[in-house]
Coordinates of C-alpha atoms and ligand atoms in Angstrom, one line a residue:
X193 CA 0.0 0.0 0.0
X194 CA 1.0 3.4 -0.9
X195 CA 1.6 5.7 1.6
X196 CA 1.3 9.4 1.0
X197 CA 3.2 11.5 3.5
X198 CA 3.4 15.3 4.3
X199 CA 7.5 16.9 3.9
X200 CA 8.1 18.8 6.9
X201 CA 11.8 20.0 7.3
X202 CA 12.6 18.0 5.2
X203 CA 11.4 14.4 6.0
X204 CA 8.8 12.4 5.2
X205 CA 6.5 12.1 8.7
X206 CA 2.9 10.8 9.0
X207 CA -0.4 12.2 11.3
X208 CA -2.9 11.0 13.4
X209 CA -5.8 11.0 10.8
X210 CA -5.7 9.5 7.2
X211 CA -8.1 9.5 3.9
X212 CA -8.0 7.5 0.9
X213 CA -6.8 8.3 -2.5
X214 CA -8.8 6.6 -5.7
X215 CA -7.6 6.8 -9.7
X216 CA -10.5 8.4 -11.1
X217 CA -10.5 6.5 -14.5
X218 CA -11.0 2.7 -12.5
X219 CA -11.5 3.7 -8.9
X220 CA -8.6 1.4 -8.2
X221 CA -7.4 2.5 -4.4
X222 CA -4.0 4.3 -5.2
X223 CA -3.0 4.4 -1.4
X224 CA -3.2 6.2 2.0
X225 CA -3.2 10.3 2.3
X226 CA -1.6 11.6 6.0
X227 CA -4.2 14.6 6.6
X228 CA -2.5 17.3 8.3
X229 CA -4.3 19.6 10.8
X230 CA -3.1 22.5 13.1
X231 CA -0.1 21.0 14.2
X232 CA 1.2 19.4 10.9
X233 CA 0.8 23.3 10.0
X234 CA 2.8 24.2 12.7
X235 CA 5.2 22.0 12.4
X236 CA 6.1 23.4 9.0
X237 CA 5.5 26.8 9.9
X238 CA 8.2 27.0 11.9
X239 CA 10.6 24.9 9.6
X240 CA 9.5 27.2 6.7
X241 CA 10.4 29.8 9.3
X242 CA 13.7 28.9 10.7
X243 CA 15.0 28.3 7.0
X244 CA 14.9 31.5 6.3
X245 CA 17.1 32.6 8.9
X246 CA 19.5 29.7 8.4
X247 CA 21.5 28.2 5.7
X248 CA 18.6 28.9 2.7
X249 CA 18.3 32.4 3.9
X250 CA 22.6 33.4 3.2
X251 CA 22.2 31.5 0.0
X252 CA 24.2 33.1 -2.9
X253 CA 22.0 33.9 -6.1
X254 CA 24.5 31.8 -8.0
X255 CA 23.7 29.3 -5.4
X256 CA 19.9 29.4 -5.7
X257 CA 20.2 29.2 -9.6
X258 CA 22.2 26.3 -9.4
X259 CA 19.7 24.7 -6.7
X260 CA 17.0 25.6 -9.1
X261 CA 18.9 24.2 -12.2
X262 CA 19.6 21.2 -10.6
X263 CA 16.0 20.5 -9.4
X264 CA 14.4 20.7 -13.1
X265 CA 17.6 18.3 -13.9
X266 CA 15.9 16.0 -11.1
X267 CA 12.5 15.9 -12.2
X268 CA 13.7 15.6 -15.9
X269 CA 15.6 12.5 -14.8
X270 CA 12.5 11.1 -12.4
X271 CA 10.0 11.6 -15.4
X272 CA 8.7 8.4 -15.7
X273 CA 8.3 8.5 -11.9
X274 CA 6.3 11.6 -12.5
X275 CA 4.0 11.0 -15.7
X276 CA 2.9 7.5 -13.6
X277 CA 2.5 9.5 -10.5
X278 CA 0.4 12.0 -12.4
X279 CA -1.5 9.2 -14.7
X280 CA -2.4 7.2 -11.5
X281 CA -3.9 10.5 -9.9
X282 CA -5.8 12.2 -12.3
X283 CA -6.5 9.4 -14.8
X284 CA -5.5 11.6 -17.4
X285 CA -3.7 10.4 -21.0
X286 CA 0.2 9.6 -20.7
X287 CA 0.3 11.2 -24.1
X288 CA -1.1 14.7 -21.9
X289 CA 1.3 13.8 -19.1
X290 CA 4.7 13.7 -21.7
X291 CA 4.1 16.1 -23.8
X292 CA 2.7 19.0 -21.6
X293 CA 2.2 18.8 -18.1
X294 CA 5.2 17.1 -16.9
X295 CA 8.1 18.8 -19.0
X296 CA 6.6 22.2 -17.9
X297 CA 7.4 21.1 -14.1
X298 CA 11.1 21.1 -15.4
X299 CA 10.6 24.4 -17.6
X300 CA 9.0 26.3 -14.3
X301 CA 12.0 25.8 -12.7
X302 CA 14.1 26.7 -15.6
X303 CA 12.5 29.8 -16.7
X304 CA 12.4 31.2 -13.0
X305 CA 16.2 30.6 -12.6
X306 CA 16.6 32.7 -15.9
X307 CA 14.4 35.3 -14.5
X308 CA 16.2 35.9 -11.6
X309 CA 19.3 36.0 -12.5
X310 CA 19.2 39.0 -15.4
X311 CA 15.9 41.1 -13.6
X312 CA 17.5 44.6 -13.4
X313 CA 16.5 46.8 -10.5
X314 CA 15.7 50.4 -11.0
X315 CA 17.5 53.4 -9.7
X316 CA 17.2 56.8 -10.0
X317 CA 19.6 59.8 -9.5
X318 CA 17.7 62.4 -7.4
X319 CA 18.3 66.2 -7.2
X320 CA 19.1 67.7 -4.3
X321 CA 20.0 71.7 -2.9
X322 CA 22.9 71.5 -2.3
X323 CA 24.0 69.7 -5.7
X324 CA 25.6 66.6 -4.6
X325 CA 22.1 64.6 -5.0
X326 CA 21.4 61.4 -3.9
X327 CA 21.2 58.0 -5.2
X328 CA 17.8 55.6 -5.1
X329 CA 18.0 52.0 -5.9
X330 CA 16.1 48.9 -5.1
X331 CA 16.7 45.3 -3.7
X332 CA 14.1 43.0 -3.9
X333 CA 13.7 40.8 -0.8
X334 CA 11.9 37.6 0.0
X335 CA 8.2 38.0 1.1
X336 CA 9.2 35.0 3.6
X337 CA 7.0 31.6 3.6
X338 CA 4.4 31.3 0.9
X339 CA 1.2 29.2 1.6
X340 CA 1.1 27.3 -2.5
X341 CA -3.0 25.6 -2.1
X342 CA -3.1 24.2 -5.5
X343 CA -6.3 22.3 -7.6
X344 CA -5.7 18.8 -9.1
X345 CA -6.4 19.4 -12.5
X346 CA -3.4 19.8 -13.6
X347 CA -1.1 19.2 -10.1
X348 CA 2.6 19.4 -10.5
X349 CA 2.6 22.2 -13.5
X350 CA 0.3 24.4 -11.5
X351 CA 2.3 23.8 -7.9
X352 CA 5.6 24.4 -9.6
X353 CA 4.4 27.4 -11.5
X354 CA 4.4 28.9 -8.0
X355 CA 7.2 26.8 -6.0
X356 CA 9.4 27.9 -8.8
X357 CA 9.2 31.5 -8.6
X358 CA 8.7 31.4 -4.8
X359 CA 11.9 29.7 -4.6
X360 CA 14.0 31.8 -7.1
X361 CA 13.0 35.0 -5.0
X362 CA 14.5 33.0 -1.8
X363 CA 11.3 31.9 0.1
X364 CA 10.7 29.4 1.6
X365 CA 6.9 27.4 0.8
X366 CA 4.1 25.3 2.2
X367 CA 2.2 23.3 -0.4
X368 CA -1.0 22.1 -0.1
X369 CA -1.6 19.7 -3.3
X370 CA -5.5 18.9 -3.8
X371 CA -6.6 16.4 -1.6
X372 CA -7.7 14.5 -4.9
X373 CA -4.2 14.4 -6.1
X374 CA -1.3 13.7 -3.5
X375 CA 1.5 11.9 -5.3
X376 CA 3.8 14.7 -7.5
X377 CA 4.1 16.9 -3.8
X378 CA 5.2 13.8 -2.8
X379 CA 7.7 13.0 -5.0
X380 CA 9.0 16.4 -5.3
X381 CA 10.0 16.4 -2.0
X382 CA 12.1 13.4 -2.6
X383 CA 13.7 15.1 -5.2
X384 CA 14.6 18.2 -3.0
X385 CA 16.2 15.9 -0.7
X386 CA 18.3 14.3 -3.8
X387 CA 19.3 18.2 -4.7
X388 CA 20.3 19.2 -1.5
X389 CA 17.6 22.2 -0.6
X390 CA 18.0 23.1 2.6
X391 CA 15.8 21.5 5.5
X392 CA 12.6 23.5 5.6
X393 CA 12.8 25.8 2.6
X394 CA 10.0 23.2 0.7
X395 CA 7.4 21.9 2.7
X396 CA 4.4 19.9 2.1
X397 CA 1.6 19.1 4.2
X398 CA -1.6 16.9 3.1
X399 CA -4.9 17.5 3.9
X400 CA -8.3 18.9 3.0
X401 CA -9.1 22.6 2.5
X402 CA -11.9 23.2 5.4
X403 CA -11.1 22.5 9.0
X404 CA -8.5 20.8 7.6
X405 CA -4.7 21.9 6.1
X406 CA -5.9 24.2 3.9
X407 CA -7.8 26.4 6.3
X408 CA -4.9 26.0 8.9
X409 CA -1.8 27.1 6.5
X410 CA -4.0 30.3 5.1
X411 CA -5.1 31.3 8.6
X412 CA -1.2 30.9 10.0
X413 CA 0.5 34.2 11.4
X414 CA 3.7 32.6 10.0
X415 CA 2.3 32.3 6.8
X416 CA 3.1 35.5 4.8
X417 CA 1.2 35.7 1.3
X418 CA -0.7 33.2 0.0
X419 CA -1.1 31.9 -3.5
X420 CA -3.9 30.1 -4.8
X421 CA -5.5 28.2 -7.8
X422 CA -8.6 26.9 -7.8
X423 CA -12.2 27.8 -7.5
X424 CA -13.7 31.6 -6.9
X425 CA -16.1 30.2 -4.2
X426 CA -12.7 29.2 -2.2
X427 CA -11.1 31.9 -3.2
X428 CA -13.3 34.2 -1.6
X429 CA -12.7 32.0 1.8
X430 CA -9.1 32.5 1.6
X431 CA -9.1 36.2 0.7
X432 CA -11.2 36.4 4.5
X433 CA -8.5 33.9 6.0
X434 CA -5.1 36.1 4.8
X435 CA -6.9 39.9 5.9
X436 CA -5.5 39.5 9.8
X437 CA -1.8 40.1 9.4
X438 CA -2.7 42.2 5.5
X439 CA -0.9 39.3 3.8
X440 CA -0.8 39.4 0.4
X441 CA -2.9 36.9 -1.8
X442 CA -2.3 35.9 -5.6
X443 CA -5.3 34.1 -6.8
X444 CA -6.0 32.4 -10.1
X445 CA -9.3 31.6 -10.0
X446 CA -12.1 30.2 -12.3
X447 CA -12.8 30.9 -16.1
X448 CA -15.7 30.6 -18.5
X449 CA -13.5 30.9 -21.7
X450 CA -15.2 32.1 -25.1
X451 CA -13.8 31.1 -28.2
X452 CA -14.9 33.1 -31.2
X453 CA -14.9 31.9 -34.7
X454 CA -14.8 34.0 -37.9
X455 CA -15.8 32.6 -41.5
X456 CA -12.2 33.7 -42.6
X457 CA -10.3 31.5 -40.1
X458 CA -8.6 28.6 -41.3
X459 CA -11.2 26.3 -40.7
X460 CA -9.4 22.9 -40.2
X461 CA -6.9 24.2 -37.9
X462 CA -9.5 25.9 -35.7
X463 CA -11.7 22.6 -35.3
X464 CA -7.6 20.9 -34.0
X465 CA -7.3 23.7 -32.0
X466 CA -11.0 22.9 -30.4
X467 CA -10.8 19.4 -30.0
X468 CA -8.0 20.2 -27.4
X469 CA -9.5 23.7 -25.6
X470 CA -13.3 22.1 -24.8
X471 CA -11.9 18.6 -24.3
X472 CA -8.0 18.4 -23.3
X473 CA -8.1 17.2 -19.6
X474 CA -11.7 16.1 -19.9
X475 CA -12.3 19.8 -19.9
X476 CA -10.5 20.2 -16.8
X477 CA -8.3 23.4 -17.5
X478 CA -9.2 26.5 -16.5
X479 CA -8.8 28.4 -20.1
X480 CA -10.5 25.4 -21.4
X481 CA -13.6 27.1 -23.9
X482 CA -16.7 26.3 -22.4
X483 CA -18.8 28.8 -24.7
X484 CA -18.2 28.8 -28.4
X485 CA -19.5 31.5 -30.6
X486 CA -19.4 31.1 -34.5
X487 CA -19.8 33.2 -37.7
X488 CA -23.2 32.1 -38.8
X489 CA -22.3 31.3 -42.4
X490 CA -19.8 28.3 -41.1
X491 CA -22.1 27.6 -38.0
X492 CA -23.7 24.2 -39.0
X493 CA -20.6 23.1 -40.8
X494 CA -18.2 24.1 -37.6
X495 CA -20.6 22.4 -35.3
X496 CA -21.3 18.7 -37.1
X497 CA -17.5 18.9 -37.6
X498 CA -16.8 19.5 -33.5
X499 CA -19.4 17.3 -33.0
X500 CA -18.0 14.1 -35.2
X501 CA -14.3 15.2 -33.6
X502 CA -15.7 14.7 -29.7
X503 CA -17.4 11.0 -31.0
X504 CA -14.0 9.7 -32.3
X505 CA -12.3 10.5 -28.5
X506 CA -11.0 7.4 -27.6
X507 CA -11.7 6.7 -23.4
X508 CA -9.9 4.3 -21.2
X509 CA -6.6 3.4 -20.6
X510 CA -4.2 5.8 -19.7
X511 CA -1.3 3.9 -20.2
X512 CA -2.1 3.7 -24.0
X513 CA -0.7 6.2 -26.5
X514 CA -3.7 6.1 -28.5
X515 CA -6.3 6.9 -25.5
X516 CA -7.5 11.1 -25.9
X517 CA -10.2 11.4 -23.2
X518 CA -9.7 10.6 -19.9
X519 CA -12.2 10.4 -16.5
X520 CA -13.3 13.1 -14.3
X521 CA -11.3 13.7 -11.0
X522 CA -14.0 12.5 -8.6
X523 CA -17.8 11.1 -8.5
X524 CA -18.6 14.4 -6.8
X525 CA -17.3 16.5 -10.1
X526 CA -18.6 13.6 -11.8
X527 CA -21.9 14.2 -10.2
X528 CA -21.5 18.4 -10.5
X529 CA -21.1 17.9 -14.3
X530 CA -24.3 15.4 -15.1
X531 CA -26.4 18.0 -12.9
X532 CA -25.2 21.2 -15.5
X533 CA -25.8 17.6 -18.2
X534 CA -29.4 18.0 -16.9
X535 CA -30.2 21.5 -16.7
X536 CA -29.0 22.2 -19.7
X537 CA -31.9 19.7 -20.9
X538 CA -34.2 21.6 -18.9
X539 CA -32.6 24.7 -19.9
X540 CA -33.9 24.0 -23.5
X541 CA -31.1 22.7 -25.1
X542 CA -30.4 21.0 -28.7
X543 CA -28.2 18.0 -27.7
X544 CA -25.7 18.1 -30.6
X545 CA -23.8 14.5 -29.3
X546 CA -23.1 13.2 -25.8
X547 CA -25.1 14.9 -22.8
X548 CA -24.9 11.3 -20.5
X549 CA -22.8 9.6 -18.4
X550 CA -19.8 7.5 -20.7
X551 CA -20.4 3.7 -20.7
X552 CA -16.8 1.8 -20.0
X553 CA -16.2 -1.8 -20.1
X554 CA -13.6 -3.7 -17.9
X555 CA -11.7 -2.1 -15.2
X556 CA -12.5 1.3 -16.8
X557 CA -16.2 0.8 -15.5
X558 CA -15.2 2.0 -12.2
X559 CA -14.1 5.6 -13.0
X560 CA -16.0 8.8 -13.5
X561 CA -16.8 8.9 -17.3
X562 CA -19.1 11.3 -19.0
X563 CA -19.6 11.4 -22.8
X564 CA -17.9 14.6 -24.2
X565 CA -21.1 16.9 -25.0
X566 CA -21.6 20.1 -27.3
X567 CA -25.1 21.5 -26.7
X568 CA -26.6 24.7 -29.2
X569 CA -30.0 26.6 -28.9
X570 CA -29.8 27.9 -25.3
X571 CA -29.9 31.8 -24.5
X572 CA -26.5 33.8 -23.4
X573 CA -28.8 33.5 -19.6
X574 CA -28.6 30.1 -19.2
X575 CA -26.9 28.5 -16.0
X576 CA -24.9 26.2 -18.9
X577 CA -23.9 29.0 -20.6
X578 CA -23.0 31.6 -17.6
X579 CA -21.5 29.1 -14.8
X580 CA -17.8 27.4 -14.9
X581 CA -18.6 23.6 -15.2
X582 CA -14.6 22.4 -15.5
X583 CA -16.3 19.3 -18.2
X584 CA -15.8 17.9 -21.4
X585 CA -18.7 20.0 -22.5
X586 CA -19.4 23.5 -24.4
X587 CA -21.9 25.6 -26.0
X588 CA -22.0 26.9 -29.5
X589 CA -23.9 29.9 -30.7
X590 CA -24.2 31.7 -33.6
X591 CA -23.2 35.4 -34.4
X592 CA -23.4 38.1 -37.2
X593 CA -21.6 41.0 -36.0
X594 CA -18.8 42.0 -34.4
X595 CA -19.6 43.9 -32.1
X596 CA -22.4 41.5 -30.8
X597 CA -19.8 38.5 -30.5
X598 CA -17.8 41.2 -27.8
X599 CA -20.5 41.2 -26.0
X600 CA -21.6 38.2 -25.8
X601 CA -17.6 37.3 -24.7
X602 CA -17.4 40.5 -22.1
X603 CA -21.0 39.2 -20.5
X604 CA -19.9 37.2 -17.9
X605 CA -18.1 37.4 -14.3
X606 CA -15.0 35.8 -15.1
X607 CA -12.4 37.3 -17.2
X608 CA -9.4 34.5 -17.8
X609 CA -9.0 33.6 -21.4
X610 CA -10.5 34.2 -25.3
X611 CA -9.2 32.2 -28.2
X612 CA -10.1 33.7 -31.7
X613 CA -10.0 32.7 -34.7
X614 CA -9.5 34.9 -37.8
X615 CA -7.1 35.9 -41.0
X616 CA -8.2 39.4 -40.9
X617 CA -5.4 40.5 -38.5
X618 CA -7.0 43.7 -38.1
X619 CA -10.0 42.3 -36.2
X620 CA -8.0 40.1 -34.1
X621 CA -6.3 43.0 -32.8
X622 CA -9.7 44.9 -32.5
X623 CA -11.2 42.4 -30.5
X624 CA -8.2 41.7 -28.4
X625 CA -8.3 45.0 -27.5
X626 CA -12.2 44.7 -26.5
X627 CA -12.4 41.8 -24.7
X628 CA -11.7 42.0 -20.8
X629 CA -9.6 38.6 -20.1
X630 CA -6.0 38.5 -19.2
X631 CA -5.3 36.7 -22.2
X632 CA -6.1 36.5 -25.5
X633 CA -4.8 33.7 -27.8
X634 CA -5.3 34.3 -31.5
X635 CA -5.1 31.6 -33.7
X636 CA -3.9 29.2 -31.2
X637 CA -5.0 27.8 -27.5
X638 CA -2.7 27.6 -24.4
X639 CA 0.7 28.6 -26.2
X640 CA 2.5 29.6 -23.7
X641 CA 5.8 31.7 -23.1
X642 CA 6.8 31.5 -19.5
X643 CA 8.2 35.2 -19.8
X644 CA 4.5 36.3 -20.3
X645 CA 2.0 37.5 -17.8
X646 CA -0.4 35.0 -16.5
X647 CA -3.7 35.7 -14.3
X648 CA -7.6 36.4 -15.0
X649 CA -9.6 39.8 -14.7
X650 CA -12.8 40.3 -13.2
X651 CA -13.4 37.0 -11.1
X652 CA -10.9 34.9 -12.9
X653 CA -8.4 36.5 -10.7
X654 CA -5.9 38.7 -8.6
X655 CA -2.5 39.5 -9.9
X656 CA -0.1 38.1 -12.6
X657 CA 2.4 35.6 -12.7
X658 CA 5.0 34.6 -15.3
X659 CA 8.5 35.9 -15.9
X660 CA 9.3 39.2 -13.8
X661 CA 5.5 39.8 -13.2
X662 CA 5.6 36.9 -10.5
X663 CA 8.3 38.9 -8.5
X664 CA 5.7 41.4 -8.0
X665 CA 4.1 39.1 -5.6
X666 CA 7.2 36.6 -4.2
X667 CA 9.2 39.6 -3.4
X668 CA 8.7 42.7 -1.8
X669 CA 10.5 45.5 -3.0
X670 CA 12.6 48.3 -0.8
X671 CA 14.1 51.2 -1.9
X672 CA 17.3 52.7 -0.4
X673 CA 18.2 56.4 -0.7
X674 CA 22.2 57.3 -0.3
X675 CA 22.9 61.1 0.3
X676 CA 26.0 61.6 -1.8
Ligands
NAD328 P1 -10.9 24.2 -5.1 O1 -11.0 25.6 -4.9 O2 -12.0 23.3 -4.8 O3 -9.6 23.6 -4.4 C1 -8.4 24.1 -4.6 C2 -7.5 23.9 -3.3 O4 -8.1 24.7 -2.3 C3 -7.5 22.5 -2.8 O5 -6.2 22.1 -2.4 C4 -8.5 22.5 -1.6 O6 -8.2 21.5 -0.6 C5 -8.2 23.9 -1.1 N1 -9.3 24.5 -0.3 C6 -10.6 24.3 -0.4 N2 -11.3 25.1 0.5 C7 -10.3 25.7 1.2 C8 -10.4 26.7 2.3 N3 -11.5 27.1 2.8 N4 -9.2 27.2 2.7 C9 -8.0 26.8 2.2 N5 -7.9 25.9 1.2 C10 -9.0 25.4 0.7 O7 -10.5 24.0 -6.7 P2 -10.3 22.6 -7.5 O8 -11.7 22.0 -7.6 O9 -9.2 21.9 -6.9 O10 -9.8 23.2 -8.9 C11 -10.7 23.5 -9.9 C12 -10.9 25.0 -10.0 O11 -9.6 25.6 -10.1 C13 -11.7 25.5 -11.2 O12 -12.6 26.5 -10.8 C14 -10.7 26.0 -12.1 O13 -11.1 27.0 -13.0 C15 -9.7 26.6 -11.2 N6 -8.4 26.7 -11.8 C16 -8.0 28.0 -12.2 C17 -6.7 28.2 -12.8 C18 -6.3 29.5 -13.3 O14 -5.1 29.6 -13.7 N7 -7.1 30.5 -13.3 C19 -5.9 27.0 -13.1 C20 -6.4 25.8 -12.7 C21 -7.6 25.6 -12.0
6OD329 O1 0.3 27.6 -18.1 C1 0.2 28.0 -17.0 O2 1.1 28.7 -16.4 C2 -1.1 27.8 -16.2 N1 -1.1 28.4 -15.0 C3 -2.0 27.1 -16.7 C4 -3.3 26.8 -16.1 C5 -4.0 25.8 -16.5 C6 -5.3 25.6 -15.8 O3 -5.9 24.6 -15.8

């Protein structure tokens, strides 16, 4: 039996109380989760603490490079480790796990290491009466220990997208992985203790969010800034948690993604590019495209085509190269999904293909499977089309103007991510201007530069991370003035 432990100062240790830890694509029992409560918190609160006033805290910059070089060398040489890790978890394609969400745990480190070491500080000469002016220039310092609560749809790329840069800065971190998805916290711990990072400088402790880890590690005084991905609703709990002390948050939150479709795009390449942004993950990505609006003159043609892409998914097995759909994370999403499957009936929706739960043969018939669904004919007011359902699922509506198709894309809460698709590059930059997300992709989905600023507007989000925009957050900047 498995045994998933937290990493405090830099050993493996167990707790009083335990849950259990399922794959979602057979419900095959992966192993034993330690659930850390308030002292588990403590515990690594004051590790995380005392690291920064001991060895980690006189580290070199050359020295925390090197640590952070050698750490993306560690996980590149673990891989397998890590894409069966990450398959077992989330039940999610090894094809998904190779190409993308694995090699970026490596590249997080890598880019952030780069980042550091060539940021420039400002400084400015200042004027003074008596003519010998003075000289201003700023250090950057570490913020100090970082709560990292991270969701499990995509586990280690989203943890290390914040370890990383918390790290580079010279932090020291407390991770709380999803309770759905234990095992790459895990590991990385052991590969800290293969690099050599200092006792204490990356902790992990296990648990729920409620009464449970997470609640403890965002309500600690010792914790100071929290960073956060997952779900508005718990973001809003958090934002309550860090106010005593004014510690600073950095939230990405949820999305409900348009993707907008002109009549000049190039047609076959947009359909590729859909398959993956409704359905990669099972849907399960936060700039995933949930609502779809298309040019009404290739509307029928762009949904039958969508529609004859999401039949030819191919469930099951993880392990096989040829598998492109995988589960759900859990019955209760599995059960949240099938409810917005049902409204969206009672909503008044066409069923275009799926809309049901997936039926699996074999070992596969114990994991969460729903059929990957594309509904049309429901008004912008529906639930389906307003709420973030985090499913293989979207909604596709026609449009004849410009103008209407921004607002259509601006009418909703969250603000993470548009993908549109054109050849008139004029438009593209008209409407990229228009519509309030933090990012737009244009003829393409989730290409990403880690130099780039990453975060949501409106409810999708607070802050930006990615290349020197996450030192805005992981360090806090002073200013010294020198009398000459
Ligand atoms: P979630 O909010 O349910 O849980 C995320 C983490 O928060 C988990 O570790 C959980 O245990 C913890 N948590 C829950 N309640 C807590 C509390 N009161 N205090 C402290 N911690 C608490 O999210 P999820 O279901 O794991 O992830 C899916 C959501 O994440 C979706 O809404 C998705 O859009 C969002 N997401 C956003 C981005 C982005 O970049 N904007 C990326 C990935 C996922
Ligand atoms: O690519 C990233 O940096 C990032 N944060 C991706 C988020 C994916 C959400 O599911």
């Amino acid at each position: 039996m498995k045994e998933f432990k937290h990493f405090i100062n830099g050993n493996f240790v167990t707790s009083k109380q335990t849950f259990d830890n399922f794959c979602p694509a057979n419900g095959r029992y992966l192993g034993v989760v330690y659930e850390g409560l308030e002292s588990e918190v403590d515990l690594a609160a004051e590790a995380a603490h005392a690291a920064l006033r001991g060895p980690w805290g006189k580290f070199s910059l050359d020295e925390r490079v090197s640590i952070l070089n050698k750490i993306a060398d560690e996980i590149t040489r673990r891989f397998d480790d890590f894409v069966e890790a990450e398959m077992a978890d989330t039940g999610q394609p090894r094809s998904v796990m190779e190409h993308a969400f694995i090699p970026r745990a490596a590249a997080n480190f890598r880019i952030f290491s780069d980042v550091i070491k060539s940021v420039p500080n400002e400084s400015f000469m200042t004027d003074t009466p008596d003519g010998a002016g003075a000289l201003n220039y700023t250090r950057r310092a570490p913020k100090g220990v970082i709560g990292v609560i991270c969701p499990w749809n995509a586990p280690l790329l989203l943890m290390t997208w914040k370890v990383a840069p918390a790290l580079a800065c010279g932090n020291t971190v407390i991770v709380k992985p999803s309770e759905e998805t234990p095992a790459t916290a895990t590991l990385l711990g052991e590969v800290m203790q293969a690099v050599g990072l200092p006792d204490g400088v990356y902790n992990v402790v296990h648990g729920k969010g409620e009464k449970s880890a997470g609640a403890f590690i965002t309500a600690h005084p010792k914790v100071d800034a929290i960073t956060f991905t997952g779900e508005t609703r718990t973001g809003t709990s958090i934002m309550k948690a860090a106010a005593p002390g004014m510690r600073d948050v950095s939230f990405e939150l949820g999305g409900k993604n348009a993707g907008i479709v002109f009549a000049d795009c190039d047609f076959d390449k947009a359909i590729d590019s859909f398959v993956r942004s409704v359905f990669l993950n099972c849907g399960q990505v936060c700039l995933g495209t949930e609502r779809v609006y298309v040019e009404r003159s290739i509307f029928t043609r762009f949904v039958n085509t969508l529609a004859d892409r999401a039949r030819a998914l191919k469930p099951g097995d993880f392990n096989d190269k040829s598998t492109t759909l995988g589960p759900l994370i859990s019955p209760q999403h599995k059960e949240k999904v099938l409810s917005y499957y049902r409204r969206a009936v009672e909503e008044g929706a066409n069923i275009v293909t799926g809309g049901d739960v997936m039926e699996m043969e074999g070992e596969w018939v114990g994991g969460n499977w729903v059929q990957p669904t594309i509904w049309t004919g429901l008004p912008e007011t529906a639930s389906v089309v307003q709420e973030e359902i985090f499913g293989p699922c979207c909604h596709i509506a026609p449009f004849d103007k410009e103008d209407e198709v921004i607002e259509f894309a601006n009418a909703s809460e969250y603000g993470l991510s548009t993908t549109i698709w054109t050849s008139d590059l004029s438009r593209a930059h008209r409407l990229a201007a228009a519509i309030e997300v933090g990012i737009t992709w244009v003829n393409s989905w989730f290409l990403r530069d880690l130099r780039t600023a990453f975060g949501g507007s409106k409810q999708s989000g607070i802050g930006r991370e990615g290349g020197v925009h996450s030192l805005e957050f992981y360090t806090e900047l002073r200013n010294i003035c020198i009398k000459l």
